[in-house]
Amino acid sequence: MDVEKKVAATPLLDELEKGDWPSFVTEIKKAAKTSKMAQGLLEQVEASYVEKTGHWKHGGIVGVKGYGGGVVGRYTDDPDRFPDAREFHTMRVNQVPGFFYTSEKLRALADIWDKYGSGLYNMHGSTGDIILLGTTTENLQPCFDALGEIDFDLGGSGGALRTLSCCCGEARCEKSCIDAMDMMYDLTMYYQNEMHRPAWPYKFKIKISGCPNDCAAASARSDMALIGTWRDAIQVNQEEVRKYVADGMNMVQVCRKCPTEALGWDEKNQTLSIKTEDCVRCMHCINVMPKALRIGKERGITVQIGGKAPVVKGAMIGWILVPFMKAEAPYTEIKDLVSRITEFWAEHGKNRERLGELVERLSLATFLEGVGLKPLPQMVSAPRANPYIFWKEEEVVKNG
Amino acid sequence: MARTDFGPPDYKTMLPPVIKRNYGKWLYHEVPQPGVLRHVSETGEELYSVRVASARLVSSEFIRDISDIAEKYCDGFLRFTTRNNVEFLVSDKAKLEPLLKELDEKDYLVGGVGLSISNIVHTQGWIHCKSAVTDASGLTKNIMDTMVDYFTGKKSVPSRCRIAVACCVNMCGACHCSDIAVVGIHRTIPRINHELASKICEIPNTIASCPTGAIRPNPKLKSVEINHEKCMMCGNCTVVCPAIKIMDPENDGVSIWVGGKVSNARSKPMFSRLAIPFIPNNPPFWPEVTDAVKHLVEVWASNARPGERMGEWIGRIGWERFFAIADLPFTDKHLDDFTHANTTFRSTTQFKY
Ligand code: SF4
Ligand code: SF4
Ligand code: SF4
Ligand code: SF4
């Protein structure tokens, strides 16, 4: 996009071009060299810094043909003052699983976004998408069409399946128990309709981490977290353990930090022992001795449900729903579980009620029955401590 | 007819050959120097990943610059991390030193690996969100300016420290499970322009938008009113009705939370808990916020045992000791009064002074 207009002075923002950390102000200014919209943004944000208040508002719903989401409409609240930020919509572009790119792909993306938008991005947004920041209503469709030519589709927004995300998994992590990137790609392709055409009470998030280190923060922010795990013994290479000791690692200390005392160090025989039945797969020993210890061989996922940020009923960290489940392509068992859960939620959930809140409202027992799962001690930190037990009719003798 | 429902680019076409060859075969990794990861495969092959800081909000010029660099040293292959850093994927070891040299010349900050403070996960702020109480990008820039030495490895920390910034209580990102979280908050309930509301407010929608049922109709004014006691200042209603405003520059500000984590490593995932209820918005530098974050990092770094995350350290010493050691006032604001509040009340005679 062409520009002639001079940007007004931005003394407050200019201060944030100093300092060592990369500056977002410098980035906006780079874009403002060729984009009027980026200039408009700069002026509006400077005003926010002066007045200590935001200047964005919702407006009419905007989008692209055939989709009910993927675009977030954004307008300045003061078009007279900030005419170049009049329309400043966001396009959520589904990122490549694991955030891997070729320079060729990124350049093609930049060429399109320079043509149709502000030339500004979030790499990446909180959900995982590439966020293209700032375009007009008019440019949405042509931009989407152009993105399609380089294989970039939109992600989810609104009451839909949101864009999935995952850690780099087996592509570059020795701890990954699953092919996280393939799983994300497969599920994303399978659920295109659910992503692009919102039909649910509220957002639904699925995030995937290759192991319990949970680098994708899946359990904290997804309604359904798929976390790689294993069920058999940790693989131990005693030779490498001894090398760590020789290099100064205090093995007694390492063992003391095992939360379940599953780890033992035999000083005399210089041997590490692991009581598999006591191991809770906390990753500690594997994290500190990556050369010596490896995840087990019987691999799959743990499914946690209900994770979310505080709005509305308080923050939740996902609860265990399925302790262990195989996770191999084409992930039929996972898809089946997703369908059972989303069907139950779509049927019983209130408007803007996240899955975790629904389960709390109806009870875990009701939910388990609804999705056809049996209660397990792995699902709780402790059983009930009150006597108000609910019995079903068929569980008691009829009297009268 | 435009294409629809084709999904993201196939990740297999985005991977360097060394990753394709060693997919699922990585044996271990180490950190030969700050900001550099060396992954070794069972085939004996290795991959060097060089991590650099990014502002997250970037321009096409930045995208082209990192593309140039990737083409020069990595056959065009690069990735981003979940914390918005850029990683150059080097398969030819001979190109590592020249890459680091160019990055240094171009003022890229290399770091954020292992025992360091990595990039801040943050939200849109005044840059792009209608709910923003503060500016996440500005806070992030200021906090990381003071944390640079922890990022580059010049200063070390006992364990990872995940910092997050969210510009409103919606807490986009995993703010509620971060070692240190900075969250924008309102302290006053929304104000209604009744005159305007009588003309434009879609009253049933506005009422329905309130998660706590705090809004009721005011038929006399053809408007709505808000019950002070029920309102939790979430701002949802302001999105639905333009006659309702919650922004209050004098009273809005920032709160700081500590001790959360998402990883299952060693200890369980934990929520971040309130440390400092309110700091005024003070752009462009937010000095009170940066000082507070710096203070919290320093207190933790000088007291925690090796390997202890912020929440693990606090868990060991107890919150009562934390407030004493960090020299923070404990107030009525720290007492939970929301759902599950009583799970935070102490019911043992065991405590410290
Ligand atoms: S979650 Fe586990 S598998 Fe994934 S990147 Fe982190 S440590 Fe590796
Ligand atoms: S993974 Fe954790 S629980 Fe299991 S043996 Fe290692 S330290 Fe102990
Ligand atoms: S935290 Fe709040 S203000 Fe910030 S991006 Fe999320 S919804 Fe918007
Ligand atoms: S700010 Fe939130 S809680 Fe308060 S009235 Fe509006 S919607 Fe209800």
XYZ file of N, CA, C and O in Angstrom, chain A residues 242-382:
564
model
N 26.506 -43.266 34.890
C 27.824 -43.190 35.543
C 28.645 -42.020 35.011
O 29.373 -41.372 35.748
N 28.484 -41.756 33.716
C 29.212 -40.612 33.147
C 28.751 -39.308 33.790
O 29.558 -38.427 34.080
N 27.421 -39.185 34.003
C 26.919 -37.978 34.678
C 27.544 -37.863 36.066
O 27.948 -36.783 36.495
N 27.619 -39.007 36.781
C 28.199 -38.997 38.118
C 29.670 -38.587 38.039
O 30.142 -37.730 38.801
N 30.375 -39.163 37.082
C 31.792 -38.840 36.911
C 31.979 -37.358 36.609
O 32.962 -36.742 37.013
N 30.997 -36.782 35.901
C 31.077 -35.354 35.576
C 30.602 -34.459 36.717
O 30.440 -33.250 36.536
N 30.301 -35.077 37.878
C 30.005 -34.239 39.054
C 28.551 -34.170 39.449
O 28.180 -33.407 40.342
N 27.668 -34.931 38.779
C 26.261 -34.865 39.174
C 26.067 -35.574 40.515
O 26.574 -36.680 40.711
N 25.352 -34.928 41.427
C 25.088 -35.508 42.743
C 23.838 -36.389 42.650
O 22.713 -35.909 42.713
N 24.067 -37.696 42.487
C 22.954 -38.597 42.207
C 21.999 -38.744 43.392
O 20.806 -38.962 43.210
N 22.541 -38.588 44.604
C 21.678 -38.672 45.785
C 20.669 -37.516 45.769
O 19.477 -37.698 46.018
N 21.172 -36.341 45.427
C 20.301 -35.160 45.283
C 19.226 -35.397 44.232
O 18.056 -35.107 44.440
N 19.658 -35.901 43.082
C 18.725 -36.143 41.983
C 17.623 -37.092 42.459
O 16.438 -36.852 42.218
N 18.015 -38.152 43.158
C 17.033 -39.137 43.628
C 16.104 -38.519 44.666
O 14.919 -38.830 44.708
N 16.647 -37.645 45.511
C 15.821 -37.039 46.543
C 14.703 -36.199 45.950
O 13.658 -36.002 46.560
N 14.947 -35.695 44.769
C 13.930 -34.831 44.150
C 12.854 -35.613 43.410
O 11.911 -35.025 42.905
N 12.979 -36.916 43.339
C 11.896 -37.710 42.743
C 10.693 -37.614 43.684
O 10.796 -37.953 44.859
N 9.554 -37.132 43.208
C 8.440 -36.855 44.124
C 7.853 -38.092 44.780
O 7.160 -37.990 45.791
N 8.105 -39.269 44.238
C 7.470 -40.478 44.782
C 8.485 -41.476 45.317
O 8.144 -42.632 45.570
N 9.727 -41.062 45.458
C 10.791 -41.952 45.924
C 10.908 -43.217 45.071
O 11.189 -44.307 45.572
N 10.660 -43.065 43.801
C 10.768 -44.207 42.893
C 12.207 -44.414 42.444
O 12.576 -45.471 41.950
N 12.991 -43.373 42.630
C 14.357 -43.362 42.115
C 15.332 -43.751 43.221
O 15.222 -43.250 44.333
N 16.271 -44.626 42.929
C 17.256 -44.994 43.934
C 18.656 -45.073 43.328
O 18.823 -45.423 42.159
N 19.656 -44.759 44.142
C 21.030 -44.790 43.658
C 21.840 -45.735 44.533
O 21.925 -45.537 45.748
N 22.366 -46.772 43.936
C 23.202 -47.730 44.634
C 24.652 -47.297 44.441
O 25.246 -47.515 43.385
N 25.188 -46.686 45.499
C 26.526 -46.087 45.414
C 27.578 -47.151 45.113
O 28.456 -46.958 44.281
N 27.416 -48.307 45.813
C 28.429 -49.352 45.687
C 28.521 -49.875 44.261
O 29.586 -49.939 43.656
N 27.351 -50.200 43.714
C 27.347 -50.753 42.359
C 27.194 -49.691 41.286
O 27.081 -50.005 40.105
N 27.154 -48.430 41.739
C 26.995 -47.327 40.789
C 25.843 -47.597 39.814
O 25.998 -47.533 38.592
N 24.696 -47.929 40.401
C 23.537 -48.254 39.569
C 22.314 -47.455 39.998
O 22.036 -47.306 41.184
N 21.584 -46.982 39.008
C 20.343 -46.259 39.263
C 19.178 -47.243 39.154
O 19.135 -48.054 38.233
N 18.254 -47.171 40.114
C 17.077 -48.042 40.010
C 15.806 -47.201 39.961
O 15.741 -46.121 40.546
N 14.829 -47.682 39.238
C 13.540 -46.986 39.160
C 12.426 -47.986 39.429
O 12.326 -49.009 38.748
N 11.629 -47.706 40.468
C 10.463 -48.554 40.718
C 9.342 -48.074 39.810
O 8.682 -47.076 40.097
N 9.131 -48.806 38.740
C 8.183 -48.340 37.731
C 6.778 -48.125 38.297
O 6.100 -47.165 37.949
N 6.373 -49.033 39.211
C 5.000 -48.896 39.737
C 4.841 -47.627 40.585
O 3.724 -47.165 40.806
N 5.941 -47.052 41.051
C 5.858 -45.816 41.834
C 6.084 -44.556 40.998
O 5.868 -43.446 41.467
N 6.562 -44.722 39.795
C 6.887 -43.555 38.970
C 5.614 -42.881 38.480
O 4.709 -43.532 37.978
N 5.539 -41.568 38.652
C 4.361 -40.826 38.174
C 4.696 -40.037 36.897
O 3.958 -39.156 36.497
N 5.816 -40.362 36.275
C 6.237 -39.730 35.021
C 6.304 -38.208 35.141
O 5.774 -37.484 34.310
N 7.009 -37.755 36.192
C 7.124 -36.315 36.420
C 8.232 -35.696 35.580
O 8.425 -34.495 35.621
N 8.960 -36.507 34.838
C 9.982 -36.048 33.892
C 11.276 -35.568 34.559
O 12.272 -35.333 33.871
N 11.265 -35.409 35.879
C 12.432 -34.824 36.546
C 13.734 -35.536 36.172
O 14.685 -34.930 35.685
N 13.773 -36.868 36.388
C 15.045 -37.571 36.161
C 15.424 -37.562 34.681
O 16.601 -37.458 34.337
N 14.436 -37.642 33.810
C 14.713 -37.616 32.371
C 15.215 -36.234 31.957
O 16.143 -36.096 31.173
N 14.608 -35.193 32.539
C 15.033 -33.832 32.215
C 16.483 -33.566 32.637
O 17.210 -32.870 31.932
N 16.884 -34.115 33.794
C 18.255 -33.808 34.231
C 19.303 -34.747 33.632
O 20.467 -34.398 33.571
N 18.880 -35.925 33.183
C 19.856 -36.849 32.589
C 19.399 -37.326 31.207
O 19.191 -38.513 30.996
N 19.237 -36.383 30.277
C 18.654 -36.765 28.979
C 19.457 -37.837 28.238
O 18.885 -38.616 27.481
N 20.770 -37.877 28.477
C 21.561 -38.879 27.749
C 21.368 -40.272 28.328
O 21.590 -41.265 27.646
N 21.019 -40.336 29.611
C 20.971 -41.635 30.284
C 19.566 -42.226 30.342
O 19.396 -43.435 30.335
N 18.553 -41.362 30.430
C 17.197 -41.871 30.616
C 16.308 -41.489 29.440
O 16.367 -40.373 28.935
N 15.494 -42.444 29.049
C 14.556 -42.174 27.961
C 13.159 -42.587 28.388
O 12.982 -43.496 29.191
N 12.186 -41.925 27.786
C 10.793 -42.304 28.006
C 10.610 -43.787 27.682
O 11.400 -44.355 26.938
N 9.559 -44.386 28.246
C 9.308 -45.801 28.003
C 8.903 -46.088 26.564
O 8.839 -45.188 25.730
N 8.622 -47.365 26.303
C 8.328 -47.758 24.923
C 6.842 -47.865 24.622
O 6.436 -47.803 23.467
N 6.041 -48.089 25.672
C 4.607 -48.207 25.442
C 3.982 -46.816 25.553
O 3.684 -46.339 26.639
N 3.835 -46.167 24.400
C 3.505 -44.747 24.413
C 2.080 -44.441 23.981
O 1.489 -45.186 23.223
N 1.584 -43.335 24.448
C 0.240 -42.891 24.076
C -0.011 -41.508 24.630
O 0.925 -40.720 24.763
N -1.271 -41.219 24.964
C -1.584 -39.903 25.529
C -2.414 -40.028 26.806
O -3.094 -41.013 27.029
N -2.304 -38.983 27.633
C -3.246 -38.758 28.719
C -4.160 -37.636 28.233
O -3.682 -36.652 27.671
N -5.460 -37.788 28.443
C -6.398 -36.737 28.032
C -6.859 -35.984 29.271
O -7.329 -36.580 30.234
N -6.697 -34.664 29.232
C -7.203 -33.819 30.317
C -8.280 -32.917 29.756
O -8.164 -32.434 28.629
N -9.327 -32.681 30.532
C -10.390 -31.802 30.036
C -10.652 -30.649 30.989
O -10.433 -30.739 32.184
N -11.136 -29.547 30.425
C -11.658 -28.452 31.247
C -10.707 -27.305 31.515
O -11.089 -26.360 32.197
N -9.490 -27.346 31.012
C -8.552 -26.256 31.271
C -9.037 -24.964 30.643
O -9.646 -24.972 29.583
N -8.817 -23.846 31.317
C -9.264 -22.555 30.791
C -8.764 -21.400 31.652
O -8.401 -21.584 32.804
N -8.774 -20.220 31.058
C -8.468 -18.987 31.783
C -9.663 -18.628 32.689
O -10.702 -19.266 32.603
N -9.525 -17.618 33.566
C -10.517 -17.386 34.619
C -11.965 -17.096 34.182
O -12.887 -17.505 34.875
N -12.153 -16.368 33.093
C -13.535 -16.020 32.749
C -14.313 -17.290 32.427
O -13.839 -18.076 31.635
N -15.437 -17.618 32.980
C -16.269 -16.850 33.865
C -16.171 -17.354 35.301
O -16.161 -16.582 36.242
N -16.072 -18.675 35.471
C -16.187 -19.239 36.816
C -14.834 -19.522 37.470
O -14.731 -20.366 38.352
N -13.805 -18.857 37.005
C -12.489 -19.091 37.593
C -11.628 -19.978 36.711
O -12.138 -20.759 35.907
N -10.318 -19.833 36.867
C -9.382 -20.589 36.043
C -9.389 -22.059 36.434
O -9.681 -22.407 37.573
N -9.099 -22.914 35.474
C -9.015 -24.338 35.765
C -7.812 -24.920 35.037
O -7.475 -24.505 33.940
N -7.216 -25.916 35.667
C -6.204 -26.720 34.991
C -6.910 -28.032 34.679
O -7.632 -28.566 35.523
N -6.744 -28.518 33.467
C -7.513 -29.673 33.011
C -7.459 -30.868 33.962
O -6.451 -31.137 34.600
N -8.576 -31.585 34.049
C -8.659 -32.785 34.879
C -8.425 -34.019 34.023
O -8.782 -34.052 32.852
N -7.910 -35.063 34.660
C -7.659 -36.304 33.929
C -8.998 -36.943 33.533
O -9.854 -37.194 34.377
N -9.135 -37.192 32.243
C -10.325 -37.892 31.772
C -9.956 -39.303 31.333
O -10.638 -40.266 31.661
N -8.874 -39.404 30.572
C -8.407 -40.722 30.150
C -6.929 -40.823 30.534
O -6.104 -40.087 30.007
N -6.584 -41.699 31.486
C -5.190 -41.785 31.926
C -4.242 -42.218 30.804
O -3.156 -41.690 30.676
N -4.687 -43.170 30.011
C -3.816 -43.644 28.936
C -4.648 -44.099 27.754
O -5.643 -44.799 27.919
N -4.181 -43.718 26.593
C -4.899 -44.089 25.379
C -3.888 -44.111 24.251
O -2.973 -43.301 24.216
N -4.013 -45.083 23.368
C -3.100 -45.163 22.223
C -3.318 -43.959 21.317
O -4.435 -43.448 21.228
N -2.285 -43.521 20.671
C -2.418 -42.331 19.828
C -1.657 -42.516 18.527
O -0.636 -41.902 18.299
N -2.181 -43.407 17.699
C -1.531 -43.615 16.413
C -2.456 -43.233 15.273
O -3.671 -43.376 15.382
N -1.864 -42.730 14.198
C -2.643 -42.324 13.029
C -3.503 -43.508 12.598
O -3.043 -44.642 12.686
N -4.740 -43.301 12.188
C -5.428 -42.004 11.977
C -6.184 -41.488 13.206
O -7.127 -40.734 13.048
N -5.744 -41.839 14.388
C -6.265 -41.251 15.631
C -7.777 -41.443 15.810
O -8.478 -40.557 16.310
N -8.251 -42.592 15.378
C -9.699 -42.856 15.416
C -10.268 -42.761 16.829
O -11.331 -42.167 17.028
N -9.542 -43.346 17.802
C -10.044 -43.316 19.184
C -10.176 -41.885 19.699
O -11.117 -41.559 20.412
N -9.198 -41.048 19.343
C -9.236 -39.658 19.808
C -10.413 -38.926 19.167
O -11.176 -38.231 19.839
N -10.572 -39.114 17.869
C -11.673 -38.435 17.171
C -13.020 -38.866 17.740
O -13.927 -38.056 17.901
N -13.104 -40.151 18.048
C -14.341 -40.668 18.608
C -14.631 -40.001 19.959
O -15.752 -39.603 20.241
N -13.589 -39.866 20.767
C -13.758 -39.227 22.074
C -14.140 -37.748 21.911
O -15.026 -37.244 22.602
N -13.477 -37.067 20.982
C -13.798 -35.652 20.730
C -15.272 -35.526 20.354
O -15.988 -34.662 20.874
N -15.751 -36.405 19.491
C -17.166 -36.316 19.076
C -18.087 -36.518 20.258
O -19.063 -35.784 20.426
N -17.798 -37.522 21.084
C -18.679 -37.780 22.233
C -18.698 -36.576 23.167
O -19.745 -36.169 23.670
N -17.523 -35.980 23.388
C -17.453 -34.837 24.298
C -18.167 -33.618 23.718
O -18.974 -32.983 24.382
N -17.873 -33.296 22.466
C -18.473 -32.079 21.904
C -19.980 -32.247 21.713
O -20.729 -31.291 21.855
N -20.431 -33.461 21.427
C -21.880 -33.672 21.306
C -22.569 -33.448 22.652
O -23.596 -32.788 22.737
N -21.964 -34.001 23.698
C -22.528 -33.831 25.038
C -22.573 -32.348 25.417
O -23.562 -31.845 25.928
N -21.485 -31.670 25.106
C -21.356 -30.256 25.465
C -22.338 -29.406 24.648
O -23.028 -28.539 25.173
N -22.420 -29.695 23.342
C -23.330 -28.926 22.487
C -24.768 -29.104 22.957
O -25.584 -28.192 22.889
N -25.064 -30.303 23.478
C -26.436 -30.572 23.908
C -26.741 -29.921 25.263
O -27.788 -29.338 25.462
N -25.789 -30.016 26.200
C -26.072 -29.567 27.567
C -25.485 -28.217 27.944
O -25.895 -27.624 28.941
N -24.512 -27.741 27.186
C -23.838 -26.505 27.560
C -24.721 -25.285 27.358
O -25.494 -25.218 26.406
N -24.599 -24.320 28.274
C -25.303 -23.050 28.097
C -24.441 -22.157 27.220
O -23.255 -22.391 27.057
N -25.069 -21.093 26.736
C -24.325 -20.124 25.949
C -23.119 -19.622 26.765
O -23.251 -19.289 27.925
N -21.946 -19.599 26.136
C -20.693 -19.145 26.755
C -20.265 -19.971 27.973
O -19.600 -19.466 28.880
N -20.637 -21.230 27.972
C -20.184 -22.092 29.068
C -19.108 -23.028 28.520
O -19.361 -23.803 27.608
N -17.914 -22.937 29.096
C -16.831 -23.806 28.639
C -17.041 -25.205 29.195
O -17.748 -25.396 30.195
N -16.384 -26.173 28.573
C -16.577 -27.571 28.945
C -16.352 -27.802 30.444
O -17.146 -28.468 31.114
N -15.283 -27.240 30.989
C -14.966 -27.451 32.401
C -16.076 -26.953 33.317
O -16.393 -27.557 34.342
N -16.656 -25.831 32.928
C -17.745 -25.259 33.733
C -18.997 -26.130 33.658
O -19.715 -26.299 34.644
N -19.219 -26.690 32.474
C -20.361 -27.592 32.306
C -20.196 -28.820 33.197
O -21.127 -29.231 33.900
N -18.995 -29.395 33.193
C -18.751 -30.594 33.993
C -18.941 -30.281 35.475
O -19.550 -31.051 36.210
N -18.470 -29.114 35.901
C -18.656 -28.719 37.298
C -20.135 -28.570 37.640
O -20.585 -28.967 38.698
N -20.880 -27.984 36.717
C -22.306 -27.721 36.975
C -23.097 -29.036 37.049
O -23.936 -29.219 37.921
N -22.793 -29.952 36.102
C -23.595 -31.178 36.043
C -23.043 -32.315 36.891
O -23.730 -33.295 37.118
N -21.828 -32.245 37.302
C -21.050 -33.244 38.033
C -20.239 -34.119 37.078
O -20.664 -34.408 35.957
N -19.086 -34.512 37.577
C -18.181 -35.338 36.771
C -18.840 -36.671 36.447
O -18.728 -37.193 35.339
N -19.587 -37.212 37.426
C -20.238 -38.505 37.212
C -21.219 -38.438 36.039
O -21.242 -39.315 35.175
N -22.013 -37.387 36.003
C -22.982 -37.215 34.910
C -22.259 -37.118 33.571
O -22.662 -37.712 32.571
N -21.184 -36.361 33.584
C -20.431 -36.187 32.346
C -19.844 -37.517 31.870
O -19.943 -37.874 30.692
N -19.249 -38.258 32.803
C -18.639 -39.543 32.434
C -19.681 -40.474 31.830
O -19.437 -41.123 30.814
N -20.823 -40.489 32.442
C -21.887 -41.339 31.924
C -22.290 -40.876 30.518
O -22.464 -41.685 29.607
N -22.391 -39.564 30.374
C -22.783 -39.000 29.082
C -21.816 -39.334 27.963
O -22.213 -39.515 26.816
N -20.526 -39.389 28.275
C -19.562 -39.678 27.208
C -19.116 -41.135 27.238
O -18.234 -41.537 26.468
N -19.725 -41.916 28.131
C -19.468 -43.355 28.120
C -18.111 -43.759 28.676
O -17.442 -44.626 28.127
N -17.691 -43.129 29.768
C -16.431 -43.523 30.399
C -16.667 -43.939 31.840
O -17.574 -43.445 32.497
N -15.817 -44.848 32.319
C -15.955 -45.338 33.701
C -15.119 -44.476 34.643
O -14.023 -44.043 34.285
N -15.632 -44.248 35.863
C -14.816 -43.513 36.837
C -13.561 -44.302 37.218
O -13.621 -45.531 37.325
N -12.474 -43.584 37.408
C -11.204 -44.222 37.776
C -10.538 -43.395 38.863
O -10.673 -42.162 38.867
N -9.786 -44.042 39.751
C -9.108 -43.259 40.800
C -8.091 -42.273 40.231
O -7.787 -41.272 40.874
N -7.587 -42.542 39.025
C -6.640 -41.600 38.408
C -7.288 -40.254 38.119
O -6.607 -39.272 37.859
N -8.624 -40.210 38.111
C -9.323 -38.962 37.774
C -9.376 -37.979 38.935
O -9.723 -36.815 38.739
N -9.113 -38.424 40.151
C -9.270 -37.535 41.304
C -7.998 -37.489 42.146
O -7.175 -38.405 42.090
N -7.878 -36.414 42.927
C -6.766 -36.391 43.869
C -7.193 -37.068 45.162
O -6.365 -37.520 45.942
N -8.491 -37.137 45.408
C -9.040 -37.858 46.562
C -10.513 -38.105 46.307
O -11.155 -37.327 45.604
